[in-house]
Amino acid sequence: MPTFVPRLNHLAEWKQDLAIAFGTWVLGVLVYLSGMHVLLNGKDDTPLWIRLTELTVLCLLQVLRRKIPWGLMCGLVVLGVDIAFGPSLPIFVIFTDFLYATTLYGSRRVSRVMIGVAAVGTLGAVCLALLFSAQWRTAILVAFAFLPFLVTPVWWAANVRQQRDIAHNERANAVQLATIGELDRKAAVAGERSKMARDLHDVIAGHLSAIAIQSEAALSMATADPELSRKVLKSVRENSVSALDEMRAMIGLLRADPSTGDSEIEPTAPARLAELSKLVESARASGLEVELGSTPGQPARLPAAVDLTAYRIAQEALTNAAKHAAGGRAVLDIRADGGILTVEVRNDLRPGSGSGDDGGTGLGLLNMRERAAAVGGTLAAGPSGGGWLVRAELPLEGS
């Protein structure tokens, strides 16, 4: 039986109804043949073929049990005929299936009407029994004997319908939660892709742009001071190694196993303001005259996110200055005051130079603004006093 019911549920609706009709017909025939179908006292004088005809017609109508309200109305006609010949148990039992199906498969309005009919019918059965019976005790017993045929199927179907509606709502909520989770996952992936793109841009625009500028300077100084050429080439090598280290760390992060946290490549610590001197030397080797103003006295105490963001903004600003104002002068000033870390890079503008952005792509300023906003800060960039000023204000608390 436990395996039969799930198999029955997998059938089409009309096949389910056909199986139910055939099963009830077989049971009804057995009840009629055994003579246990009489509900009232006395002998049943109705011919067996009439009883079997009623049973067959009602079982055939069970195929229409989901057709609301036609199935119930047709079944009610057969029930009336059966009561006229004398009520029999199989007809009453099968008719309860029509009450059950109407309450379960009908509309919400029909289901509420069936509950009302069951309540009124219960009260009416008791009143009729008291009215037509000589003894009130016998009337009440007879009335309550018929109540299960009316109340039980409606109550059962109402509970099944309620549980079905709850399950449907839970499934709908689960689908909505899954959809929201998928949207959150896509948003997280998009955010991570944007972050990786920003980091890749910083590596390429910072180190590789410096390498290109310094290499060009080294080629133009082929017959100049060997010591200066050596210094430039040394800076090229340092930028190359730094770029490879950062790319290696990023690849290691991408190849890390998220379930175990293991990575085939040992991660490299991100650059901080403690390495600002290397950044300044690289910019000077690119032909830019860099003047270092104030710097935070104890950069190790800065929040890690602010420390990294300040370094990247200074790196991007100096790279753009070396690219657009080669041979010019730049002033780097980093100071902490009143819970705010301020990063300023001011450089001269040569005639015909751009706006200080990375080759007109707009990614340099965009990435700097995104990095500043990520830690709750702001960034402004634009002409100032005949030069170009990049100013970032990064909060030190709550980062």
PDB file of C-alpha atoms in Angstrom, residues 137-388:
ATOM      1  CA  ARG A 137     -32.882   9.219  22.207  1.00  0.00           C
ATOM      2  CA  THR A 138     -33.265   6.962  19.184  1.00  0.00           C
ATOM      3  CA  ALA A 139     -33.555   9.999  16.913  1.00  0.00           C
ATOM      4  CA  ILE A 140     -30.330  11.475  18.184  1.00  0.00           C
ATOM      5  CA  LEU A 141     -28.486   8.168  17.793  1.00  0.00           C
ATOM      6  CA  VAL A 142     -29.745   7.754  14.224  1.00  0.00           C
ATOM      7  CA  ALA A 143     -28.808  11.353  13.371  1.00  0.00           C
ATOM      8  CA  PHE A 144     -25.304  11.014  14.728  1.00  0.00           C
ATOM      9  CA  ALA A 145     -24.917   7.703  12.909  1.00  0.00           C
ATOM     10  CA  PHE A 146     -25.350   9.551   9.614  1.00  0.00           C
ATOM     11  CA  LEU A 147     -23.103  12.489  10.540  1.00  0.00           C
ATOM     12  CA  PRO A 148     -19.792  10.814   9.504  1.00  0.00           C
ATOM     13  CA  PHE A 149     -21.130  10.543   5.950  1.00  0.00           C
ATOM     14  CA  LEU A 150     -21.478  14.335   5.775  1.00  0.00           C
ATOM     15  CA  VAL A 151     -19.057  15.948   8.219  1.00  0.00           C
ATOM     16  CA  THR A 152     -16.018  13.673   7.975  1.00  0.00           C
ATOM     17  CA  PRO A 153     -15.312  13.966   4.202  1.00  0.00           C
ATOM     18  CA  VAL A 154     -15.770  17.758   4.204  1.00  0.00           C
ATOM     19  CA  TRP A 155     -13.585  18.233   7.303  1.00  0.00           C
ATOM     20  CA  TRP A 156     -10.906  15.901   5.927  1.00  0.00           C
ATOM     21  CA  ALA A 157     -10.859  17.597   2.506  1.00  0.00           C
ATOM     22  CA  ALA A 158     -10.697  21.061   4.113  1.00  0.00           C
ATOM     23  CA  ASN A 159      -7.634  20.020   6.119  1.00  0.00           C
ATOM     24  CA  VAL A 160      -5.955  18.437   3.081  1.00  0.00           C
ATOM     25  CA  ARG A 161      -6.672  21.574   1.064  1.00  0.00           C
ATOM     26  CA  GLN A 162      -5.220  23.770   3.812  1.00  0.00           C
ATOM     27  CA  GLN A 163      -2.029  21.696   3.965  1.00  0.00           C
ATOM     28  CA  ARG A 164      -1.802  21.715   0.174  1.00  0.00           C
ATOM     29  CA  ASP A 165      -2.116  25.502   0.084  1.00  0.00           C
ATOM     30  CA  ILE A 166       0.545  25.842   2.787  1.00  0.00           C
ATOM     31  CA  ALA A 167       2.877  23.545   0.840  1.00  0.00           C
ATOM     32  CA  HIS A 168       2.216  25.536  -2.344  1.00  0.00           C
ATOM     33  CA  ASN A 169       3.011  28.802  -0.569  1.00  0.00           C
ATOM     34  CA  GLU A 170       6.179  27.314   0.906  1.00  0.00           C
ATOM     35  CA  ARG A 171       7.284  26.135  -2.529  1.00  0.00           C
ATOM     36  CA  ALA A 172       6.561  29.576  -3.966  1.00  0.00           C
ATOM     37  CA  ASN A 173       8.560  31.177  -1.147  1.00  0.00           C
ATOM     38  CA  ALA A 174      11.388  28.717  -1.735  1.00  0.00           C
ATOM     39  CA  VAL A 175      11.422  29.608  -5.429  1.00  0.00           C
ATOM     40  CA  GLN A 176      11.490  33.318  -4.585  1.00  0.00           C
ATOM     41  CA  LEU A 177      14.300  32.801  -2.069  1.00  0.00           C
ATOM     42  CA  ALA A 178      16.226  30.759  -4.639  1.00  0.00           C
ATOM     43  CA  THR A 179      15.715  33.531  -7.199  1.00  0.00           C
ATOM     44  CA  ILE A 180      16.866  36.176  -4.706  1.00  0.00           C
ATOM     45  CA  GLY A 181      19.855  33.999  -3.789  1.00  0.00           C
ATOM     46  CA  GLU A 182      20.758  33.598  -7.452  1.00  0.00           C
ATOM     47  CA  LEU A 183      20.498  37.357  -7.994  1.00  0.00           C
ATOM     48  CA  ASP A 184      22.676  37.947  -4.927  1.00  0.00           C
ATOM     49  CA  ARG A 185      25.189  35.422  -6.226  1.00  0.00           C
ATOM     50  CA  LYS A 186      25.282  37.110  -9.628  1.00  0.00           C
ATOM     51  CA  ALA A 187      25.678  40.507  -7.954  1.00  0.00           C
ATOM     52  CA  ALA A 188      28.512  39.144  -5.806  1.00  0.00           C
ATOM     53  CA  VAL A 189      30.179  37.627  -8.863  1.00  0.00           C
ATOM     54  CA  ALA A 190      29.799  40.897 -10.777  1.00  0.00           C
ATOM     55  CA  GLY A 191      31.232  42.824  -7.819  1.00  0.00           C
ATOM     56  CA  GLU A 192      34.145  40.421  -7.543  1.00  0.00           C
ATOM     57  CA  ARG A 193      34.770  40.625 -11.287  1.00  0.00           C
ATOM     58  CA  SER A 194      34.783  44.433 -11.019  1.00  0.00           C
ATOM     59  CA  LYS A 195      37.183  44.254  -8.098  1.00  0.00           C
ATOM     60  CA  MET A 196      39.496  41.874  -9.983  1.00  0.00           C
ATOM     61  CA  ALA A 197      39.342  44.087 -13.072  1.00  0.00           C
ATOM     62  CA  ARG A 198      40.300  47.069 -10.912  1.00  0.00           C
ATOM     63  CA  ASP A 199      43.198  45.157  -9.360  1.00  0.00           C
ATOM     64  CA  LEU A 200      44.408  43.961 -12.760  1.00  0.00           C
ATOM     65  CA  HIS A 201      44.244  47.516 -14.058  1.00  0.00           C
ATOM     66  CA  ASP A 202      46.300  48.730 -11.113  1.00  0.00           C
ATOM     67  CA  VAL A 203      48.977  46.134 -11.791  1.00  0.00           C
ATOM     68  CA  ILE A 204      49.091  46.739 -15.537  1.00  0.00           C
ATOM     69  CA  ALA A 205      48.672  50.530 -15.474  1.00  0.00           C
ATOM     70  CA  GLY A 206      50.994  50.922 -12.534  1.00  0.00           C
ATOM     71  CA  HIS A 207      53.901  48.573 -13.061  1.00  0.00           C
ATOM     72  CA  LEU A 208      53.725  47.876 -16.784  1.00  0.00           C
ATOM     73  CA  SER A 209      53.161  51.512 -17.724  1.00  0.00           C
ATOM     74  CA  ALA A 210      56.174  52.424 -15.613  1.00  0.00           C
ATOM     75  CA  ILE A 211      58.162  49.685 -17.366  1.00  0.00           C
ATOM     76  CA  ALA A 212      57.190  51.072 -20.780  1.00  0.00           C
ATOM     77  CA  ILE A 213      58.121  54.646 -19.827  1.00  0.00           C
ATOM     78  CA  GLN A 214      61.393  53.613 -18.203  1.00  0.00           C
ATOM     79  CA  SER A 215      62.326  51.344 -21.102  1.00  0.00           C
ATOM     80  CA  GLU A 216      61.792  54.211 -23.530  1.00  0.00           C
ATOM     81  CA  ALA A 217      63.943  56.429 -21.322  1.00  0.00           C
ATOM     82  CA  ALA A 218      66.670  53.773 -21.202  1.00  0.00           C
ATOM     83  CA  LEU A 219      66.676  53.483 -24.989  1.00  0.00           C
ATOM     84  CA  SER A 220      66.935  57.255 -25.386  1.00  0.00           C
ATOM     85  CA  MET A 221      69.903  57.282 -22.960  1.00  0.00           C
ATOM     86  CA  ALA A 222      71.868  54.550 -24.689  1.00  0.00           C
ATOM     87  CA  THR A 223      74.869  56.882 -25.134  1.00  0.00           C
ATOM     88  CA  ALA A 224      74.318  58.861 -21.920  1.00  0.00           C
ATOM     89  CA  ASP A 225      75.534  58.259 -18.376  1.00  0.00           C
ATOM     90  CA  PRO A 226      75.862  54.490 -17.855  1.00  0.00           C
ATOM     91  CA  GLU A 227      75.104  54.863 -14.157  1.00  0.00           C
ATOM     92  CA  LEU A 228      71.799  56.597 -14.892  1.00  0.00           C
ATOM     93  CA  SER A 229      70.920  53.947 -17.476  1.00  0.00           C
ATOM     94  CA  ARG A 230      71.696  51.252 -14.912  1.00  0.00           C
ATOM     95  CA  LYS A 231      69.437  52.947 -12.382  1.00  0.00           C
ATOM     96  CA  VAL A 232      66.592  53.082 -14.893  1.00  0.00           C
ATOM     97  CA  LEU A 233      67.033  49.437 -15.864  1.00  0.00           C
ATOM     98  CA  LYS A 234      67.122  48.456 -12.192  1.00  0.00           C
ATOM     99  CA  SER A 235      63.787  50.216 -11.702  1.00  0.00           C
ATOM    100  CA  VAL A 236      62.435  48.390 -14.760  1.00  0.00           C
ATOM    101  CA  ARG A 237      63.439  45.097 -13.196  1.00  0.00           C
ATOM    102  CA  GLU A 238      61.856  45.992  -9.839  1.00  0.00           C
ATOM    103  CA  ASN A 239      58.597  46.945 -11.522  1.00  0.00           C
ATOM    104  CA  SER A 240      58.655  43.722 -13.532  1.00  0.00           C
ATOM    105  CA  VAL A 241      59.206  41.613 -10.413  1.00  0.00           C
ATOM    106  CA  SER A 242      56.483  43.481  -8.518  1.00  0.00           C
ATOM    107  CA  ALA A 243      54.022  43.030 -11.391  1.00  0.00           C
ATOM    108  CA  LEU A 244      54.828  39.316 -11.586  1.00  0.00           C
ATOM    109  CA  ASP A 245      54.414  38.930  -7.805  1.00  0.00           C
ATOM    110  CA  GLU A 246      51.006  40.611  -7.814  1.00  0.00           C
ATOM    111  CA  MET A 247      49.848  38.648 -10.849  1.00  0.00           C
ATOM    112  CA  ARG A 248      51.109  35.476  -9.190  1.00  0.00           C
ATOM    113  CA  ALA A 249      49.170  36.284  -6.012  1.00  0.00           C
ATOM    114  CA  MET A 250      45.985  36.954  -7.991  1.00  0.00           C
ATOM    115  CA  ILE A 251      46.313  33.733  -9.973  1.00  0.00           C
ATOM    116  CA  GLY A 252      46.880  31.881  -6.723  1.00  0.00           C
ATOM    117  CA  LEU A 253      43.656  33.375  -5.363  1.00  0.00           C
ATOM    118  CA  LEU A 254      41.731  32.305  -8.467  1.00  0.00           C
ATOM    119  CA  ARG A 255      43.123  28.775  -8.289  1.00  0.00           C
ATOM    120  CA  ALA A 256      42.457  28.409  -4.555  1.00  0.00           C
ATOM    121  CA  ASP A 257      40.098  25.646  -3.464  1.00  0.00           C
ATOM    122  CA  PRO A 258      37.128  27.443  -1.831  1.00  0.00           C
ATOM    123  CA  SER A 259      36.202  24.343   0.197  1.00  0.00           C
ATOM    124  CA  THR A 260      39.583  23.985   1.860  1.00  0.00           C
ATOM    125  CA  GLY A 261      41.141  27.395   1.344  1.00  0.00           C
ATOM    126  CA  ASP A 262      44.258  25.739  -0.085  1.00  0.00           C
ATOM    127  CA  SER A 263      46.127  27.374  -2.927  1.00  0.00           C
ATOM    128  CA  GLU A 264      48.896  26.023  -5.099  1.00  0.00           C
ATOM    129  CA  ILE A 265      50.626  29.425  -4.970  1.00  0.00           C
ATOM    130  CA  GLU A 266      51.557  31.125  -1.744  1.00  0.00           C
ATOM    131  CA  PRO A 267      49.809  34.525  -1.636  1.00  0.00           C
ATOM    132  CA  THR A 268      51.858  37.690  -1.675  1.00  0.00           C
ATOM    133  CA  ALA A 269      51.140  40.461   0.824  1.00  0.00           C
ATOM    134  CA  PRO A 270      49.512  43.468  -0.873  1.00  0.00           C
ATOM    135  CA  ALA A 271      51.463  46.681  -1.207  1.00  0.00           C
ATOM    136  CA  ARG A 272      51.160  49.215   1.636  1.00  0.00           C
ATOM    137  CA  LEU A 273      52.262  52.780   2.339  1.00  0.00           C
ATOM    138  CA  ALA A 274      55.339  51.332   4.050  1.00  0.00           C
ATOM    139  CA  GLU A 275      56.593  50.636   0.501  1.00  0.00           C
ATOM    140  CA  LEU A 276      55.947  54.192  -0.655  1.00  0.00           C
ATOM    141  CA  SER A 277      59.657  54.824  -1.189  1.00  0.00           C
ATOM    142  CA  LYS A 278      59.774  52.138  -3.899  1.00  0.00           C
ATOM    143  CA  LEU A 279      56.825  53.771  -5.620  1.00  0.00           C
ATOM    144  CA  VAL A 280      58.512  57.181  -5.540  1.00  0.00           C
ATOM    145  CA  GLU A 281      61.801  55.784  -6.853  1.00  0.00           C
ATOM    146  CA  SER A 282      59.981  54.052  -9.712  1.00  0.00           C
ATOM    147  CA  ALA A 283      58.255  57.326 -10.671  1.00  0.00           C
ATOM    148  CA  ARG A 284      61.573  59.195 -10.544  1.00  0.00           C
ATOM    149  CA  ALA A 285      63.197  56.562 -12.751  1.00  0.00           C
ATOM    150  CA  SER A 286      60.414  57.257 -15.267  1.00  0.00           C
ATOM    151  CA  GLY A 287      61.674  60.824 -15.613  1.00  0.00           C
ATOM    152  CA  LEU A 288      59.240  62.446 -13.202  1.00  0.00           C
ATOM    153  CA  GLU A 289      60.598  64.771 -10.538  1.00  0.00           C
ATOM    154  CA  VAL A 290      58.744  63.661  -7.398  1.00  0.00           C
ATOM    155  CA  GLU A 291      58.716  65.691  -4.230  1.00  0.00           C
ATOM    156  CA  LEU A 292      57.548  63.737  -1.189  1.00  0.00           C
ATOM    157  CA  GLY A 293      55.626  65.864   1.276  1.00  0.00           C
ATOM    158  CA  SER A 294      54.280  64.707   4.639  1.00  0.00           C
ATOM    159  CA  THR A 295      53.549  61.015   5.185  1.00  0.00           C
ATOM    160  CA  PRO A 296      51.705  59.262   8.027  1.00  0.00           C
ATOM    161  CA  GLY A 297      54.116  58.747  10.902  1.00  0.00           C
ATOM    162  CA  GLN A 298      53.085  55.148  11.717  1.00  0.00           C
ATOM    163  CA  PRO A 299      51.526  53.576   8.602  1.00  0.00           C
ATOM    164  CA  ALA A 300      51.404  50.179  10.317  1.00  0.00           C
ATOM    165  CA  ARG A 301      48.566  51.466  12.496  1.00  0.00           C
ATOM    166  CA  LEU A 302      46.373  52.389   9.543  1.00  0.00           C
ATOM    167  CA  PRO A 303      43.407  50.094   8.747  1.00  0.00           C
ATOM    168  CA  ALA A 304      44.537  47.548   6.160  1.00  0.00           C
ATOM    169  CA  ALA A 305      41.853  48.557   3.630  1.00  0.00           C
ATOM    170  CA  VAL A 306      42.704  52.256   3.933  1.00  0.00           C
ATOM    171  CA  ASP A 307      46.437  51.510   3.754  1.00  0.00           C
ATOM    172  CA  LEU A 308      46.057  49.532   0.522  1.00  0.00           C
ATOM    173  CA  THR A 309      43.601  52.036  -0.985  1.00  0.00           C
ATOM    174  CA  ALA A 310      45.913  54.988  -0.263  1.00  0.00           C
ATOM    175  CA  TYR A 311      48.841  53.158  -1.859  1.00  0.00           C
ATOM    176  CA  ARG A 312      46.855  52.264  -4.987  1.00  0.00           C
ATOM    177  CA  ILE A 313      45.560  55.820  -5.413  1.00  0.00           C
ATOM    178  CA  ALA A 314      49.082  57.233  -5.059  1.00  0.00           C
ATOM    179  CA  GLN A 315      50.386  54.626  -7.513  1.00  0.00           C
ATOM    180  CA  GLU A 316      47.716  55.392 -10.110  1.00  0.00           C
ATOM    181  CA  ALA A 317      48.134  59.178  -9.755  1.00  0.00           C
ATOM    182  CA  LEU A 318      51.916  59.025 -10.106  1.00  0.00           C
ATOM    183  CA  THR A 319      51.646  56.650 -13.076  1.00  0.00           C
ATOM    184  CA  ASN A 320      49.285  59.056 -14.846  1.00  0.00           C
ATOM    185  CA  ALA A 321      51.567  61.979 -13.995  1.00  0.00           C
ATOM    186  CA  ALA A 322      54.596  60.167 -15.453  1.00  0.00           C
ATOM    187  CA  LYS A 323      52.597  59.304 -18.545  1.00  0.00           C
ATOM    188  CA  HIS A 324      51.085  62.727 -19.245  1.00  0.00           C
ATOM    189  CA  ALA A 325      53.722  65.033 -17.726  1.00  0.00           C
ATOM    190  CA  ALA A 326      56.984  63.171 -18.348  1.00  0.00           C
ATOM    191  CA  GLY A 327      59.949  65.214 -17.197  1.00  0.00           C
ATOM    192  CA  GLY A 328      57.684  67.413 -15.104  1.00  0.00           C
ATOM    193  CA  ARG A 329      57.275  67.786 -11.391  1.00  0.00           C
ATOM    194  CA  ALA A 330      54.850  66.086  -8.993  1.00  0.00           C
ATOM    195  CA  VAL A 331      54.223  66.520  -5.270  1.00  0.00           C
ATOM    196  CA  LEU A 332      52.957  63.598  -3.193  1.00  0.00           C
ATOM    197  CA  ASP A 333      51.436  64.488   0.154  1.00  0.00           C
ATOM    198  CA  ILE A 334      49.847  61.964   2.546  1.00  0.00           C
ATOM    199  CA  ARG A 335      48.655  63.094   5.966  1.00  0.00           C
ATOM    200  CA  ALA A 336      46.310  61.879   8.690  1.00  0.00           C
ATOM    201  CA  ASP A 337      44.303  64.458  10.596  1.00  0.00           C
ATOM    202  CA  GLY A 338      40.984  64.359  12.440  1.00  0.00           C
ATOM    203  CA  GLY A 339      40.283  60.695  11.596  1.00  0.00           C
ATOM    204  CA  ILE A 340      40.815  61.338   7.860  1.00  0.00           C
ATOM    205  CA  LEU A 341      43.724  60.142   5.740  1.00  0.00           C
ATOM    206  CA  THR A 342      44.281  62.596   2.898  1.00  0.00           C
ATOM    207  CA  VAL A 343      46.213  61.617  -0.227  1.00  0.00           C
ATOM    208  CA  GLU A 344      47.148  64.430  -2.608  1.00  0.00           C
ATOM    209  CA  VAL A 345      49.146  64.190  -5.833  1.00  0.00           C
ATOM    210  CA  ARG A 346      49.726  67.457  -7.682  1.00  0.00           C
ATOM    211  CA  ASN A 347      51.635  67.541 -10.959  1.00  0.00           C
ATOM    212  CA  ASP A 348      52.426  70.006 -13.703  1.00  0.00           C
ATOM    213  CA  LEU A 349      50.582  69.852 -17.002  1.00  0.00           C
ATOM    214  CA  ARG A 350      52.704  69.961 -20.123  1.00  0.00           C
ATOM    215  CA  PRO A 351      51.287  71.603 -23.261  1.00  0.00           C
ATOM    216  CA  GLY A 352      49.161  69.090 -25.165  1.00  0.00           C
ATOM    217  CA  SER A 353      48.983  66.671 -22.247  1.00  0.00           C
ATOM    218  CA  GLY A 354      45.762  64.962 -21.285  1.00  0.00           C
ATOM    219  CA  SER A 355      43.679  65.250 -18.190  1.00  0.00           C
ATOM    220  CA  GLY A 356      45.818  63.008 -16.109  1.00  0.00           C
ATOM    221  CA  ASP A 357      43.719  59.920 -16.799  1.00  0.00           C
ATOM    222  CA  ASP A 358      45.107  56.701 -18.184  1.00  0.00           C
ATOM    223  CA  GLY A 359      45.290  57.223 -21.888  1.00  0.00           C
ATOM    224  CA  GLY A 360      41.779  58.561 -22.221  1.00  0.00           C
ATOM    225  CA  THR A 361      40.107  55.266 -21.272  1.00  0.00           C
ATOM    226  CA  GLY A 362      38.623  56.688 -18.069  1.00  0.00           C
ATOM    227  CA  LEU A 363      39.571  53.621 -16.045  1.00  0.00           C
ATOM    228  CA  GLY A 364      42.244  55.301 -13.924  1.00  0.00           C
ATOM    229  CA  LEU A 365      40.003  57.919 -12.327  1.00  0.00           C
ATOM    230  CA  LEU A 366      37.091  55.479 -12.192  1.00  0.00           C
ATOM    231  CA  ASN A 367      39.143  52.876 -10.332  1.00  0.00           C
ATOM    232  CA  MET A 368      40.485  55.467  -7.895  1.00  0.00           C
ATOM    233  CA  ARG A 369      36.952  56.696  -7.148  1.00  0.00           C
ATOM    234  CA  GLU A 370      35.708  53.128  -6.675  1.00  0.00           C
ATOM    235  CA  ARG A 371      38.552  52.319  -4.305  1.00  0.00           C
ATOM    236  CA  ALA A 372      37.903  55.476  -2.262  1.00  0.00           C
ATOM    237  CA  ALA A 373      34.160  54.787  -2.135  1.00  0.00           C
ATOM    238  CA  ALA A 374      34.784  51.168  -1.062  1.00  0.00           C
ATOM    239  CA  VAL A 375      36.270  52.379   2.241  1.00  0.00           C
ATOM    240  CA  GLY A 376      33.726  55.186   2.679  1.00  0.00           C
ATOM    241  CA  GLY A 377      35.907  57.945   1.277  1.00  0.00           C
ATOM    242  CA  THR A 378      35.785  60.418  -1.597  1.00  0.00           C
ATOM    243  CA  LEU A 379      38.088  61.338  -4.452  1.00  0.00           C
ATOM    244  CA  ALA A 380      38.280  64.466  -6.583  1.00  0.00           C
ATOM    245  CA  ALA A 381      40.491  65.055  -9.597  1.00  0.00           C
ATOM    246  CA  GLY A 382      40.808  68.029 -11.898  1.00  0.00           C
ATOM    247  CA  PRO A 383      42.815  71.106 -12.911  1.00  0.00           C
ATOM    248  CA  SER A 384      44.204  73.164 -10.059  1.00  0.00           C
ATOM    249  CA  GLY A 385      46.554  76.166 -10.226  1.00  0.00           C
ATOM    250  CA  GLY A 386      47.936  75.399 -13.671  1.00  0.00           C
ATOM    251  CA  GLY A 387      48.436  71.738 -12.853  1.00  0.00           C
ATOM    252  CA  TRP A 388      46.452  68.602 -12.116  1.00  0.00           C
TER     253      TRP A 388
END
